[in-house]
Coordinates of C-alpha atoms and ligand atoms in Angstrom, one line a residue:
M1 CA -24.5 -77.4 -9.4
K2 CA -24.6 -79.0 -12.8
K3 CA -21.3 -79.0 -14.6
M4 CA -21.2 -77.0 -17.9
K5 CA -20.1 -79.4 -20.6
L6 CA -18.1 -77.7 -23.4
G7 CA -16.7 -78.8 -26.8
I8 CA -14.1 -76.9 -28.8
V9 CA -14.1 -76.8 -32.5
G10 CA -10.7 -75.8 -34.0
Y11 CA -8.1 -77.3 -31.7
G12 CA -5.2 -75.1 -32.9
F13 CA -3.3 -72.3 -31.0
M14 CA -6.4 -70.8 -29.4
G15 CA -8.2 -74.1 -29.0
H16 CA -5.3 -75.3 -26.9
C17 CA -5.0 -72.1 -24.9
D18 CA -8.7 -72.2 -24.0
A19 CA -8.5 -75.9 -23.1
D20 CA -5.7 -75.1 -20.7
M21 CA -7.6 -72.2 -19.1
L22 CA -10.7 -74.4 -18.8
K23 CA -8.8 -77.0 -16.8
T24 CA -8.7 -74.6 -13.9
F25 CA -12.5 -74.7 -13.5
E26 CA -14.1 -77.4 -11.5
D27 CA -17.5 -76.5 -12.8
I28 CA -16.6 -76.7 -16.5
E29 CA -15.9 -80.0 -18.2
L30 CA -14.2 -80.1 -21.6
T31 CA -15.9 -83.2 -23.1
A32 CA -15.0 -83.0 -26.8
V33 CA -12.8 -81.3 -29.4
A34 CA -13.2 -81.3 -33.1
D35 CA -10.7 -80.5 -35.8
I36 CA -10.3 -81.3 -39.5
N37 CA -6.7 -82.0 -38.9
P38 CA -6.3 -85.1 -36.7
A39 CA -2.7 -84.3 -35.8
Q40 CA -4.0 -81.2 -33.9
M41 CA -5.9 -83.5 -31.5
E42 CA -3.1 -85.9 -30.7
D43 CA -2.4 -84.2 -27.4
A44 CA -6.1 -83.8 -26.4
P45 CA -6.5 -84.3 -22.7
E46 CA -7.2 -87.8 -21.6
G47 CA -10.9 -88.6 -21.6
V48 CA -11.8 -85.8 -24.0
E49 CA -13.6 -87.2 -27.1
T50 CA -12.1 -86.2 -30.5
Y51 CA -14.2 -85.6 -33.7
S52 CA -13.2 -84.9 -37.3
S53 CA -15.9 -82.3 -37.9
I54 CA -18.3 -79.9 -36.1
D55 CA -21.2 -82.0 -37.6
E56 CA -19.9 -85.1 -35.9
M57 CA -19.3 -83.4 -32.6
L58 CA -22.7 -81.8 -32.6
D59 CA -24.3 -85.1 -33.5
K60 CA -22.5 -87.3 -30.9
A61 CA -20.9 -85.3 -28.1
D62 CA -22.6 -84.5 -24.8
I63 CA -22.1 -80.7 -24.7
D64 CA -24.0 -77.6 -23.6
V65 CA -21.6 -75.1 -25.1
V66 CA -19.4 -74.9 -28.2
M67 CA -16.3 -72.8 -28.3
I68 CA -15.5 -71.9 -31.9
S69 CA -11.8 -71.5 -32.4
T70 CA -11.5 -72.1 -36.1
P71 CA -10.1 -69.5 -38.6
N72 CA -12.3 -66.4 -39.1
P73 CA -14.1 -67.2 -42.4
S74 CA -15.6 -70.4 -40.9
H75 CA -17.2 -68.7 -37.9
L76 CA -20.5 -68.0 -39.7
E77 CA -21.0 -71.6 -40.7
M78 CA -20.0 -72.8 -37.3
V79 CA -22.4 -70.4 -35.4
E80 CA -25.3 -71.4 -37.7
K81 CA -24.7 -75.1 -37.1
C82 CA -24.3 -74.8 -33.4
A83 CA -27.4 -72.7 -33.1
A84 CA -29.4 -75.2 -35.2
A85 CA -28.2 -77.9 -32.7
K86 CA -29.4 -75.6 -29.8
K87 CA -25.9 -75.3 -28.3
H88 CA -24.8 -72.2 -26.5
I89 CA -21.9 -70.5 -28.3
I90 CA -18.7 -68.7 -27.4
C91 CA -17.1 -67.6 -30.7
E92 CA -13.5 -66.5 -31.1
K93 CA -12.9 -62.9 -32.2
P94 CA -13.4 -61.5 -34.7
A95 CA -16.9 -63.1 -34.6
A96 CA -17.5 -62.4 -38.2
M97 CA -15.6 -60.9 -41.2
T98 CA -18.4 -58.3 -41.8
V99 CA -21.4 -56.8 -40.1
A100 CA -23.6 -58.5 -42.6
Q101 CA -22.2 -61.9 -41.6
F102 CA -22.7 -61.0 -38.0
D103 CA -26.3 -60.1 -38.5
R104 CA -26.9 -63.6 -40.0
M105 CA -25.3 -65.1 -36.9
T106 CA -27.5 -63.1 -34.5
E107 CA -30.6 -64.1 -36.5
A108 CA -29.7 -67.8 -36.2
V109 CA -29.0 -67.6 -32.4
K110 CA -32.2 -65.6 -31.7
R111 CA -34.2 -68.2 -33.6
A112 CA -32.5 -70.9 -31.5
G113 CA -32.8 -69.1 -28.2
V114 CA -29.2 -69.9 -27.2
I115 CA -26.5 -67.8 -25.5
F116 CA -24.2 -66.2 -28.1
T117 CA -21.1 -64.3 -27.0
V118 CA -17.6 -63.6 -28.3
H119 CA -14.2 -64.3 -26.6
Q120 CA -13.2 -60.7 -25.8
Q121 CA -11.2 -61.8 -22.8
R122 CA -8.9 -58.8 -23.1
R123 CA -11.6 -56.8 -21.2
W124 CA -10.0 -58.4 -18.2
D125 CA -6.4 -57.6 -19.1
K126 CA -4.7 -55.8 -16.1
D127 CA -3.5 -52.8 -18.1
Y128 CA -6.9 -52.2 -19.5
R129 CA -8.7 -52.8 -16.3
I130 CA -6.6 -50.3 -14.4
M131 CA -7.2 -47.6 -17.0
K132 CA -10.9 -48.4 -17.1
S133 CA -11.0 -47.9 -13.3
V134 CA -9.1 -44.6 -13.6
Y135 CA -11.8 -43.5 -16.2
D136 CA -14.8 -44.9 -14.3
Q137 CA -13.8 -43.3 -11.0
G138 CA -13.2 -39.9 -12.7
L139 CA -9.7 -39.6 -11.2
L140 CA -8.5 -37.2 -13.9
G141 CA -11.4 -34.8 -14.0
N142 CA -12.6 -34.1 -17.6
V143 CA -10.8 -36.6 -19.8
Y144 CA -9.8 -35.2 -23.3
V145 CA -7.5 -37.9 -24.7
I146 CA -7.0 -41.7 -24.4
K147 CA -4.1 -43.4 -26.1
S148 CA -3.7 -47.2 -26.4
Q149 CA -0.5 -48.3 -28.0
L150 CA 0.9 -51.8 -28.8
Y151 CA 4.2 -52.3 -30.6
G152 CA 6.1 -55.5 -31.4
F153 CA 9.1 -56.9 -33.1
N154 CA 7.7 -59.9 -34.9
G155 CA 6.2 -58.3 -38.0
N156 CA 5.7 -61.5 -40.1
M157 CA 2.2 -62.9 -40.2
H158 CA 2.0 -66.6 -40.2
D159 CA -0.2 -69.4 -41.5
W160 CA -3.7 -68.2 -42.6
H161 CA -3.1 -64.9 -40.9
R162 CA -1.1 -63.9 -44.1
F163 CA -4.2 -63.9 -46.3
P164 CA -6.9 -61.2 -46.4
E165 CA -9.6 -63.7 -47.5
M166 CA -8.9 -65.7 -44.3
G167 CA -9.4 -62.6 -42.1
G168 CA -5.6 -62.2 -41.7
G169 CA -3.9 -59.0 -40.6
M170 CA -3.6 -57.1 -37.4
L171 CA -6.9 -55.2 -37.5
Y172 CA -8.8 -58.6 -37.4
D173 CA -6.4 -59.8 -34.8
W174 CA -5.4 -57.5 -31.9
G175 CA -7.4 -54.6 -33.6
V176 CA -10.6 -56.2 -32.4
H177 CA -9.5 -56.3 -28.8
L178 CA -8.0 -52.8 -28.8
I179 CA -11.2 -51.3 -30.3
D180 CA -13.4 -53.3 -28.0
Q181 CA -11.5 -52.0 -25.0
I182 CA -12.0 -48.4 -26.0
L183 CA -15.7 -48.8 -26.8
D184 CA -16.1 -50.6 -23.4
M185 CA -14.4 -47.8 -21.6
V186 CA -15.8 -44.6 -23.2
D187 CA -19.5 -44.1 -22.4
S188 CA -20.4 -42.0 -25.5
P189 CA -21.3 -42.5 -29.1
I190 CA -18.5 -42.0 -31.7
E191 CA -18.9 -38.9 -33.8
S192 CA -16.1 -39.5 -36.4
L193 CA -13.1 -41.7 -37.1
Y194 CA -9.9 -41.3 -39.1
A195 CA -7.7 -44.3 -39.7
D196 CA -4.6 -45.4 -41.5
L197 CA -3.9 -49.1 -42.2
R198 CA -0.6 -50.2 -43.7
N199 CA 1.3 -53.3 -44.9
V200 CA 4.8 -52.4 -43.7
I201 CA 6.5 -55.7 -44.2
N202 CA 3.6 -58.0 -45.1
E203 CA 2.6 -58.2 -48.7
K204 CA -1.1 -58.8 -48.4
V205 CA -2.3 -57.9 -44.9
D206 CA -2.1 -55.0 -42.5
D207 CA 0.6 -55.0 -39.8
Y208 CA 0.3 -51.3 -38.7
F209 CA -2.6 -49.1 -38.0
K210 CA -3.6 -45.9 -36.3
I211 CA -7.2 -45.2 -35.5
I212 CA -8.4 -41.8 -34.1
M213 CA -12.0 -41.8 -32.7
K214 CA -13.7 -38.6 -31.7
F215 CA -16.5 -39.3 -29.3
Q216 CA -19.6 -37.1 -28.8
N217 CA -18.5 -36.3 -25.2
G218 CA -15.4 -34.7 -26.6
I219 CA -12.9 -37.5 -25.9
M220 CA -10.3 -38.3 -28.6
A221 CA -9.2 -41.9 -28.5
E222 CA -6.1 -43.0 -30.4
I223 CA -5.2 -46.6 -31.0
E224 CA -1.8 -47.4 -32.6
L225 CA -0.4 -50.8 -33.3
G226 CA 2.7 -51.8 -35.2
T227 CA 4.1 -55.3 -35.3
Y228 CA 7.3 -54.1 -36.9
Y229 CA 7.9 -51.2 -34.6
L230 CA 11.0 -52.9 -33.1
T231 CA 10.5 -51.3 -29.7
P232 CA 8.1 -53.7 -28.0
K233 CA 5.7 -51.9 -25.8
R234 CA 2.1 -51.9 -24.4
A235 CA 1.3 -48.5 -23.2
W236 CA -1.7 -46.3 -22.2
F237 CA -2.1 -42.6 -21.6
I238 CA -5.2 -40.8 -20.4
G239 CA -5.1 -37.1 -20.1
G240 CA -7.7 -35.1 -18.1
D241 CA -7.9 -31.5 -16.7
K242 CA -7.0 -32.8 -13.2
G243 CA -4.1 -35.1 -14.2
S244 CA -2.6 -37.7 -16.4
A245 CA -2.4 -41.5 -16.1
L246 CA 0.1 -43.7 -17.8
I247 CA 0.9 -47.3 -18.1
D248 CA 3.9 -49.1 -19.5
G249 CA 3.5 -52.8 -19.8
F250 CA 0.9 -55.6 -19.7
A251 CA 1.2 -55.9 -15.9
G252 CA -0.1 -52.3 -15.6
E253 CA 2.9 -50.6 -14.2
G254 CA 2.5 -46.8 -14.2
K255 CA 1.3 -43.8 -12.3
I256 CA -1.0 -40.9 -12.1
V257 CA 0.7 -37.5 -12.3
R258 CA -0.8 -34.2 -11.1
T259 CA 0.5 -30.7 -10.6
A260 CA 0.8 -29.2 -7.2
H261 CA -0.7 -26.0 -8.5
L262 CA -1.5 -24.7 -12.0
L263 CA 1.3 -22.4 -13.2
E264 CA 0.5 -18.8 -13.6
N265 CA 2.6 -16.0 -15.0
V266 CA 4.4 -18.4 -17.3
P267 CA 6.5 -15.9 -19.2
G268 CA 8.7 -15.6 -16.2
K269 CA 9.5 -19.3 -16.0
I270 CA 11.9 -19.9 -18.8
T271 CA 13.9 -23.2 -18.8
M272 CA 16.8 -23.9 -21.0
T273 CA 16.9 -27.2 -23.1
A274 CA 19.3 -28.6 -25.7
A275 CA 16.8 -27.2 -28.2
G276 CA 16.8 -23.7 -26.7
P277 CA 14.7 -21.8 -24.2
T278 CA 11.1 -22.9 -23.5
R279 CA 8.3 -21.9 -21.2
S280 CA 6.3 -25.1 -21.3
F281 CA 8.4 -28.1 -22.3
G282 CA 11.6 -28.1 -20.2
P283 CA 12.0 -30.1 -17.0
A284 CA 9.4 -29.2 -14.4
A285 CA 10.5 -27.3 -11.2
P286 CA 11.0 -29.6 -8.2
G287 CA 7.8 -30.3 -6.3
L288 CA 5.5 -29.3 -9.2
L289 CA 4.7 -32.8 -10.5
L290 CA 3.1 -35.1 -7.9
E291 CA 2.9 -38.8 -8.5
E292 CA 0.2 -41.2 -7.2
P293 CA -0.2 -44.9 -7.6
L294 CA -2.7 -46.2 -10.1
P295 CA -5.8 -48.1 -8.8
E296 CA -5.2 -51.8 -8.2
T297 CA -7.0 -54.7 -9.9
D298 CA -7.1 -58.4 -9.4
A299 CA -8.7 -58.9 -12.8
E300 CA -7.4 -61.7 -15.0
Q301 CA -8.5 -63.2 -18.3
R302 CA -9.9 -66.2 -16.5
D303 CA -12.7 -63.9 -15.3
Y304 CA -14.2 -64.1 -18.8
F305 CA -15.1 -67.7 -18.1
V306 CA -16.1 -67.0 -14.5
H307 CA -18.8 -64.6 -15.9
F308 CA -19.8 -66.9 -18.7
L309 CA -20.4 -69.7 -16.3
K310 CA -22.7 -67.4 -14.2
A311 CA -24.6 -66.4 -17.4
F312 CA -24.9 -70.1 -18.3
H313 CA -26.5 -70.7 -14.9
G314 CA -28.8 -67.7 -15.4
E315 CA -27.2 -65.8 -12.5
E316 CA -26.2 -62.8 -14.5
E317 CA -26.4 -61.3 -18.0
I318 CA -23.8 -62.1 -20.5
I319 CA -21.0 -59.4 -20.4
V320 CA -19.8 -59.4 -24.0
K321 CA -23.1 -58.7 -25.7
P322 CA -23.8 -59.2 -29.4
E323 CA -24.7 -55.6 -29.9
Q324 CA -21.3 -54.5 -28.5
V325 CA -19.6 -57.0 -30.8
R326 CA -21.6 -55.6 -33.8
R327 CA -20.5 -52.1 -32.8
V328 CA -16.8 -53.1 -32.9
L329 CA -17.3 -54.7 -36.4
R330 CA -19.0 -51.4 -37.6
V331 CA -16.0 -49.5 -36.4
M332 CA -13.7 -51.9 -38.2
E333 CA -15.6 -51.3 -41.4
A334 CA -15.3 -47.5 -40.9
V335 CA -11.5 -48.0 -40.3
R336 CA -11.2 -49.7 -43.6
E337 CA -13.3 -47.0 -45.3
S338 CA -11.3 -44.2 -43.9
A339 CA -8.0 -45.9 -44.6
G340 CA -9.2 -46.5 -48.2
T341 CA -10.3 -42.9 -48.9
G342 CA -7.9 -41.1 -46.7
E343 CA -10.9 -39.1 -45.2
A344 CA -12.5 -39.1 -41.8
V345 CA -15.8 -41.0 -41.6
R346 CA -18.8 -39.7 -39.7
L347 CA -20.5 -42.5 -37.8
E348 CA -24.1 -41.4 -38.4
H349 CA -25.5 -44.7 -37.0
E350 CA -24.0 -43.9 -33.6
R351 CA -26.2 -40.8 -33.2
Ligands
NAD401 N1 -9.2 -64.3 -28.2 C1 -8.0 -64.2 -28.5 O1 -7.2 -63.5 -27.8 C2 -7.4 -64.9 -29.7 C3 -6.1 -65.2 -29.8 C4 -5.6 -65.9 -31.0 C5 -6.6 -66.3 -31.9 N2 -7.9 -66.0 -31.7 C6 -8.9 -66.4 -32.7 O2 -9.0 -67.9 -32.6 C7 -9.4 -68.4 -33.9 C8 -8.3 -69.5 -34.3 O3 -7.1 -68.9 -34.4 P1 -5.7 -69.7 -34.2 O4 -4.6 -68.7 -34.2 O5 -5.9 -70.6 -33.0 O6 -5.7 -70.6 -35.5 P2 -5.0 -72.0 -35.7 O7 -4.7 -72.1 -37.2 O8 -3.8 -72.2 -34.8 O9 -6.1 -73.0 -35.3 C9 -7.3 -73.2 -36.1 C10 -7.6 -74.7 -36.0 O10 -8.9 -74.9 -36.7 C11 -8.8 -76.1 -37.4 N3 -9.9 -76.0 -38.5 C12 -9.8 -75.2 -39.6 N4 -11.0 -75.3 -40.3 C13 -11.8 -76.2 -39.5 C14 -13.1 -76.7 -39.7 N5 -13.8 -76.3 -40.8 N6 -13.6 -77.5 -38.8 C15 -12.8 -77.9 -37.7 N7 -11.5 -77.5 -37.5 C16 -11.0 -76.6 -38.4 C17 -7.4 -76.1 -37.9 O11 -7.0 -77.4 -38.4 C18 -6.6 -75.6 -36.7 O12 -6.3 -76.7 -35.9 C19 -9.4 -67.2 -34.9 O13 -10.7 -66.7 -35.0 C20 -8.5 -66.2 -34.2 O14 -8.8 -64.8 -34.5 C21 -8.3 -65.4 -30.7

């Protein structure tokens, strides 16, 4: 089978990460990298050509696909140039700063007839994959709530991530992944959304957000991220009328919990706690709560490229579709609107 030849524009943090990942594929050849800063390319792998601009790379390099890993505001220009040069495109997230920019990108790629997708590789994160499997298999009966939480300790944004005009801040960063995961999981239009977005220790960009999405199927999804939470954690909770599922950690450690029977005649079952007597919130009686293991997964982020390669060879459809990326961007715009007004936003276009 013909090797897929790929060039990376923007050989910084993510450019390097992607190059390392691509080394593990026999059927993908990294032939070129381009960066305006020559120092970034000093450690380019042997045999990989280096270029000082996207124009030069598009003009001279032997490539089928361009991976765009430059800072966010440059993505539109990069996509338009790659499309004009008839190259397939994997763009880093967030693909665009706005929905309007994204629409210009999709027009350009449609005209060119090239593949256009976005690097939402966190759809293959273990923690997410396990929770998606719990949801897809209906293991908890009727789901009413999903919580996705990410807390860190390193609150300071760095480099261009400090500036709003560069697409800095956590909503444009992890926010894109966390929203994408929820929209990929819940098979229903969003009815309304309420969000709060704060700059806790950063002057100009957000480093904390909470987003509450009410879906038409009744599910309430809550995403909370704080870089300065000081209690690092990646956690999930899904609640249904047949049980709960929880995960604590990127590796997906957690459990499903069910009750042996639904409690009846609750007034007789008082338990004493440090905060006084309670009928519902003390420790459960022995044997009432039953634990089960979560489903297993062998998913890994590398699978993103496994699937892209198949799409490149026409063996399957692209998984991260432009219309899904556009939906995430619309949700992000609604998040900013809600955070600005302090009001819930109805997502009429989802109807
Ligand atoms: N998918 C993910 O999980 C993930 C993770 C981190 C970053 N990203 C995304 O990757 C992109 C890059 O982020 P980063 O943290 O690697 O940034 P970075 O600053 O580390 O790297 C960006 C590189 O692009 C180069 N560059 C800037 N303008 C250029 C231009 N016009 N032409 C060519 N090169 C140019 C810079 O010199 C730098 O080497 C962003 O869109 C970011 O959101 C995605």
